[in-house]
mmCIF file of C-alpha atoms in Angstrom:
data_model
loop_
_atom_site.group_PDB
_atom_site.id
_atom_site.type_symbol
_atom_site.label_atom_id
_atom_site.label_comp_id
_atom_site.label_asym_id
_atom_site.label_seq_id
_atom_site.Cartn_x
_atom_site.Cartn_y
_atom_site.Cartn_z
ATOM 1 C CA UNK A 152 0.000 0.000 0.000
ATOM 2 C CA UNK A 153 2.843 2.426 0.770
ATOM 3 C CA UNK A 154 4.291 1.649 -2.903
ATOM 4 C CA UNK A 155 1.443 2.394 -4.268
ATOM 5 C CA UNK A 156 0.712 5.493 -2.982
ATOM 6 C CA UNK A 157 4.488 6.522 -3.228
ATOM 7 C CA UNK A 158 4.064 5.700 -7.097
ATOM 8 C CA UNK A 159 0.880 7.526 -7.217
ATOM 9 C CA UNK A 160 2.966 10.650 -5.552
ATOM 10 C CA UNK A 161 5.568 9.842 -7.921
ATOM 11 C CA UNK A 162 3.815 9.925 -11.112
ATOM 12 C CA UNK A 163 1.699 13.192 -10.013
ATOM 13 C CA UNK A 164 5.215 15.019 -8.984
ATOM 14 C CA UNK A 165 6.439 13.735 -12.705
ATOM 15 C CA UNK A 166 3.455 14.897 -14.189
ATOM 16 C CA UNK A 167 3.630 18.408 -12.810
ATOM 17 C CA UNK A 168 6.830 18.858 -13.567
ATOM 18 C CA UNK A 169 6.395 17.835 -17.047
ATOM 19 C CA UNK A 170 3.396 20.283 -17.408
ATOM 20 C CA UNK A 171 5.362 22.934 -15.877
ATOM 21 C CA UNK A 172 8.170 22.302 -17.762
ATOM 22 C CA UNK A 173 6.062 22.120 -20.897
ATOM 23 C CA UNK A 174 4.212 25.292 -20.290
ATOM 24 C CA UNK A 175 7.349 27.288 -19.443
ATOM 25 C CA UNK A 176 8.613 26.292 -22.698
ATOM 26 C CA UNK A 177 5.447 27.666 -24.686
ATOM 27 C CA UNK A 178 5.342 30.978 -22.694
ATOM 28 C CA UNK A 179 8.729 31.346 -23.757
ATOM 29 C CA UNK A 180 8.199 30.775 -27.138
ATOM 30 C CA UNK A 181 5.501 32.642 -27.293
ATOM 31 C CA UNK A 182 7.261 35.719 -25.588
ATOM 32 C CA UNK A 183 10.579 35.195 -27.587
ATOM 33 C CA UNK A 184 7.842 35.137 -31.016
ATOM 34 C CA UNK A 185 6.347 38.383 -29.844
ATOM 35 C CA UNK A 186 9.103 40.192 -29.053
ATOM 36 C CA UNK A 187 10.853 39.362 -32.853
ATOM 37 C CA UNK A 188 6.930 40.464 -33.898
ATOM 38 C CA UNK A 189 7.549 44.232 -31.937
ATOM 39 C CA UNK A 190 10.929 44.620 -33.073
ATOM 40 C CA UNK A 191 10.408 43.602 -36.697
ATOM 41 C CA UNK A 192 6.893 46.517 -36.315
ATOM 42 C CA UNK A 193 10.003 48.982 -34.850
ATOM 43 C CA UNK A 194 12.411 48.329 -37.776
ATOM 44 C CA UNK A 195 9.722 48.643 -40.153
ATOM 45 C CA UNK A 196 8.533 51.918 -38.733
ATOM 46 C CA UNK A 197 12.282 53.386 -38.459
ATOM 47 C CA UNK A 198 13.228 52.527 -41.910
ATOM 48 C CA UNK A 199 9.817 53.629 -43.696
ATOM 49 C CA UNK A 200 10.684 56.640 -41.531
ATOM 50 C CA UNK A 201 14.095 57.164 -42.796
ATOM 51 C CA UNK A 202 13.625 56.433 -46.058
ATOM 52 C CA UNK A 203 10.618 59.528 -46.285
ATOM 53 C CA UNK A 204 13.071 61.822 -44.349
ATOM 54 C CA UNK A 205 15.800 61.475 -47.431
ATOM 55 C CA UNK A 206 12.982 61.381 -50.262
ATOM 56 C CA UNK A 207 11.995 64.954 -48.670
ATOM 57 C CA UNK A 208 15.622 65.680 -48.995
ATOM 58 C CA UNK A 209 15.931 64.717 -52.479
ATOM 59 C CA UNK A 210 12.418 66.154 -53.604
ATOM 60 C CA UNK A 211 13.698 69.211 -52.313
ATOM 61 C CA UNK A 212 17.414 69.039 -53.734
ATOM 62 C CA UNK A 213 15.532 68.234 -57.643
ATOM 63 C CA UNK A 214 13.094 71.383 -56.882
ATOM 64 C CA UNK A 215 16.488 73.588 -56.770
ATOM 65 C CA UNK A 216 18.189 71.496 -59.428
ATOM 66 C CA UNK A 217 15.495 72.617 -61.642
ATOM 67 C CA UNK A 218 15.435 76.342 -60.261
ATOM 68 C CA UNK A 219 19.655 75.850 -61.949
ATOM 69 C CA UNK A 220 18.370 74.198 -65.287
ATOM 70 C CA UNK A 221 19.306 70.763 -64.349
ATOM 71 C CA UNK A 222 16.402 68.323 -66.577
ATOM 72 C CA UNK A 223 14.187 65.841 -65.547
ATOM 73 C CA UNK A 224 13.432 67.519 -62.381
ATOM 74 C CA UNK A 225 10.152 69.928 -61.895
ATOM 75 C CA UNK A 226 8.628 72.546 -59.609
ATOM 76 C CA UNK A 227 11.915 74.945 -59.068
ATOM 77 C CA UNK A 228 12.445 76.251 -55.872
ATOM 78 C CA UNK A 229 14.888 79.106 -55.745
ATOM 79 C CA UNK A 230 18.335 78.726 -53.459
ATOM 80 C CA UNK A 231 17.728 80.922 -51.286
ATOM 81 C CA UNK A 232 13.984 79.921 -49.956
ATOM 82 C CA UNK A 233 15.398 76.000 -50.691
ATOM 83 C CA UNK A 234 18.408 75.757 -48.675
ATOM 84 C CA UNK A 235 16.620 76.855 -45.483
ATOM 85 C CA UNK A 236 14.400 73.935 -46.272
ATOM 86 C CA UNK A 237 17.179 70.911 -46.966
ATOM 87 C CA UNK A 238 18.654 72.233 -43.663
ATOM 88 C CA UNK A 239 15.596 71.287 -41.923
ATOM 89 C CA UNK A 240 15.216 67.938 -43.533
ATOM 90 C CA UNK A 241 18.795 67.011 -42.851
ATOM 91 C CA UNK A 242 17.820 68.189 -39.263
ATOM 92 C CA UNK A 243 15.333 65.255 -39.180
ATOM 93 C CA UNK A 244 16.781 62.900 -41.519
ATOM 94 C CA UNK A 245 20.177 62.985 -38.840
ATOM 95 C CA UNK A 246 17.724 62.610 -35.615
ATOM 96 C CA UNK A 247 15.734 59.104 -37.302
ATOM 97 C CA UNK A 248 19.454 57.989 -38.231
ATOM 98 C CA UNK A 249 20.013 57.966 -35.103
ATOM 99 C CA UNK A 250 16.893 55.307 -34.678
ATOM 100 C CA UNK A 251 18.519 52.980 -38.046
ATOM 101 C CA UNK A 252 21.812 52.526 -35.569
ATOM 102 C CA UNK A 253 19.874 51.430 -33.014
ATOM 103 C CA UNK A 254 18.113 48.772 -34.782
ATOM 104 C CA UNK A 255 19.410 48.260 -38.003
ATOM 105 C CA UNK A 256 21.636 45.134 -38.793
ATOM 106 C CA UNK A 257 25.177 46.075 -40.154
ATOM 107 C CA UNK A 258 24.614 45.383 -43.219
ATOM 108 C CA UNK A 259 21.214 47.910 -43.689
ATOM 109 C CA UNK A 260 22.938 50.469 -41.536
ATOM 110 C CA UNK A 261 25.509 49.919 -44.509
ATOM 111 C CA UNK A 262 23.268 50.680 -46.833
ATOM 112 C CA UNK A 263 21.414 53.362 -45.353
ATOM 113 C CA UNK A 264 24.543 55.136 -44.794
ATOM 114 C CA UNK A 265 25.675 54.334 -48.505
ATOM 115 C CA UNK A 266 22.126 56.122 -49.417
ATOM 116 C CA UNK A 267 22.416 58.951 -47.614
ATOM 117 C CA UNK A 268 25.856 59.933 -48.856
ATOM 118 C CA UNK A 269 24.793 59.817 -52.511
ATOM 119 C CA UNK A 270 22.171 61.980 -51.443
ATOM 120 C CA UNK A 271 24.921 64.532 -49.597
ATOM 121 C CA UNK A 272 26.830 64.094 -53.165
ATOM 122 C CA UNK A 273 23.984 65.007 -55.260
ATOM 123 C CA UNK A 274 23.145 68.221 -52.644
ATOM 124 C CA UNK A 275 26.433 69.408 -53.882
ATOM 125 C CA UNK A 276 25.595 70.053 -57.294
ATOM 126 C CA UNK A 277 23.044 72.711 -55.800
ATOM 127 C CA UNK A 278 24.794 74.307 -52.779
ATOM 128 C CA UNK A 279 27.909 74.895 -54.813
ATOM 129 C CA UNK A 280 25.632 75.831 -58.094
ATOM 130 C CA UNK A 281 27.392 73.924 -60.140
ATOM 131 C CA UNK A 282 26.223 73.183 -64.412
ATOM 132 C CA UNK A 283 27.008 69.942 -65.023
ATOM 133 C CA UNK A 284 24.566 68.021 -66.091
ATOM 134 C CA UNK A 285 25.797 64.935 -66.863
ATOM 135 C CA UNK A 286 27.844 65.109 -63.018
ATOM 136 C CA UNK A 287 23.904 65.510 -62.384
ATOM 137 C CA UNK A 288 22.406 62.481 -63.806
ATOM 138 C CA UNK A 289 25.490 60.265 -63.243
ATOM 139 C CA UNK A 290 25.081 61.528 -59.147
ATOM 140 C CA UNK A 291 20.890 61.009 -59.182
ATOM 141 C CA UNK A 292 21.302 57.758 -60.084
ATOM 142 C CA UNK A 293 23.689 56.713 -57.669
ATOM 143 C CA UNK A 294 20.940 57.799 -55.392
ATOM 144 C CA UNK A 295 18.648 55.737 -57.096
ATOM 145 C CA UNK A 296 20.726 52.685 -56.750
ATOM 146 C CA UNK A 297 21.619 53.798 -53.104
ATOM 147 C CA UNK A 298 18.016 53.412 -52.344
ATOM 148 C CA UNK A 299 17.288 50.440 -54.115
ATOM 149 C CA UNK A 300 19.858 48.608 -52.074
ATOM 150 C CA UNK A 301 19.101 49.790 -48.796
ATOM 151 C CA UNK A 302 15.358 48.764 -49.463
ATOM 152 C CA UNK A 303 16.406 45.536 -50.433
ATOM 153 C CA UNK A 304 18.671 45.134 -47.294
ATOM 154 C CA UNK A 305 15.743 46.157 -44.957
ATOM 155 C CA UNK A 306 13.566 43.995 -46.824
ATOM 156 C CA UNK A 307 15.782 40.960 -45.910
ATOM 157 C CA UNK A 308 16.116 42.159 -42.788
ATOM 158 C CA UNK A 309 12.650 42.360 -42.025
ATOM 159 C CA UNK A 310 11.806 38.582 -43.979
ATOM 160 C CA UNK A 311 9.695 40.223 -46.435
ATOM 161 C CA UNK A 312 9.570 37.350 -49.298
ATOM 162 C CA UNK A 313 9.254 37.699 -53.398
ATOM 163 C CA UNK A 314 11.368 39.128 -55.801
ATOM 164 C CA UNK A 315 13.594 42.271 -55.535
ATOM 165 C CA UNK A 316 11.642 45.112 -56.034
ATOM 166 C CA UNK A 317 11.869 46.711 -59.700
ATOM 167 C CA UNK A 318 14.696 49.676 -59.935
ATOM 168 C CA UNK A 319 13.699 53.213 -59.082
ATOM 169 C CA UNK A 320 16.459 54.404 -61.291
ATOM 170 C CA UNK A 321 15.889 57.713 -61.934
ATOM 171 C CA UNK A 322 15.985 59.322 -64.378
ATOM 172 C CA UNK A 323 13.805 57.140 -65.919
ATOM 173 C CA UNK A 324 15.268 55.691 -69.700
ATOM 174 C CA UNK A 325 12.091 57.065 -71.483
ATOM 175 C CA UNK A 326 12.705 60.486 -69.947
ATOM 176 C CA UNK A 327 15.988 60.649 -71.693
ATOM 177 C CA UNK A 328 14.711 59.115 -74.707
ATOM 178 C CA UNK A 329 16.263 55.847 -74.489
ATOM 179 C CA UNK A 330 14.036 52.522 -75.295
ATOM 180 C CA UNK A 331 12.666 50.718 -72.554
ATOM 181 C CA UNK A 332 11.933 47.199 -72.759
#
């Protein structure tokens, strides 16, 4: 009778510790699964971020281009009233780099920093006024390129699946009257 009510204790104490050991295990999972869930939400928000923060840059850098002549760009904005401007958005594009170090891999902090200097390159055709336009198309689409790989880099990063996305190259081949296929 003592055996059998030491085996019945034993198999309970077994049993309990298997469902606590089993339930620990799934909390953690499920914790560990929700946390990569949060953080891949933060990346997502800091690069979509970041990535708007240099477009504003550019967009503004192409409204003075075309205030200097420079083609393919539209809507001038004169130096003076546009330099004020890219100040600002540097401003804010520096302050959301500041969120890509903190959560970016190495390699999309790479290419985020890769983008953002061929968008510093391409500012200096219009803070130094310079007339070069092929300097100017050769520099845009380095920023093109720039971009495309830093969105593919945060796309790995963040397990987003498919194809790579098709080339913002700009300026586009039909705008400078090359055939497209």
């Amino acid at each position: 009778m003592f055996l059998d009510q030491l085996a019945t204790l034993l198999a309970v104490a077994v049993g309990a510790a298997g469902s606590y050991a089993s339930t620990t295990l799934t909390e953690r999972t499920r914790w560990r699964r929700t946390q990569t869930e949060r953080w891949h939400e933060k990346k997502f928000e800091v690069y979509a971020r970041y990535g708007n923060a240099l477009k504003e840059q550019i967009w503004i850098i192409q409204r003075i281009g075309a205030a200097l002549g420079y083609a393919h760009v539209v809507d001038p904005l004169e130096l003076a009233a546009g330099l004020p401007l890219l100040a600002e958005a540097e401003a804010r594009r520096a302050t959301l780099w500041e969120s890509v170090l903190l959560v970016g891999d190495a390699e999309t902090v790479r290419a985020a920093r890769s983008w953002h200097e061929a968008v510093w390159t391409l500012q200096l055709h219009v803070r130094e006024q310079r007339h070069d336009e092929e300097g100017w198309t050769r520099d845009s689409r380095r920023v093109s390129q720039k971009r495309d790989a830093f969105y593919a880099s945060a796309r790995r990063e963040l397990g987003i699946a498919g194809p790579p996305l098709p080339s913002g190259n700009w300026p586009r081949d039909w705008q400078q009257g090359e055939a497209t296929d």
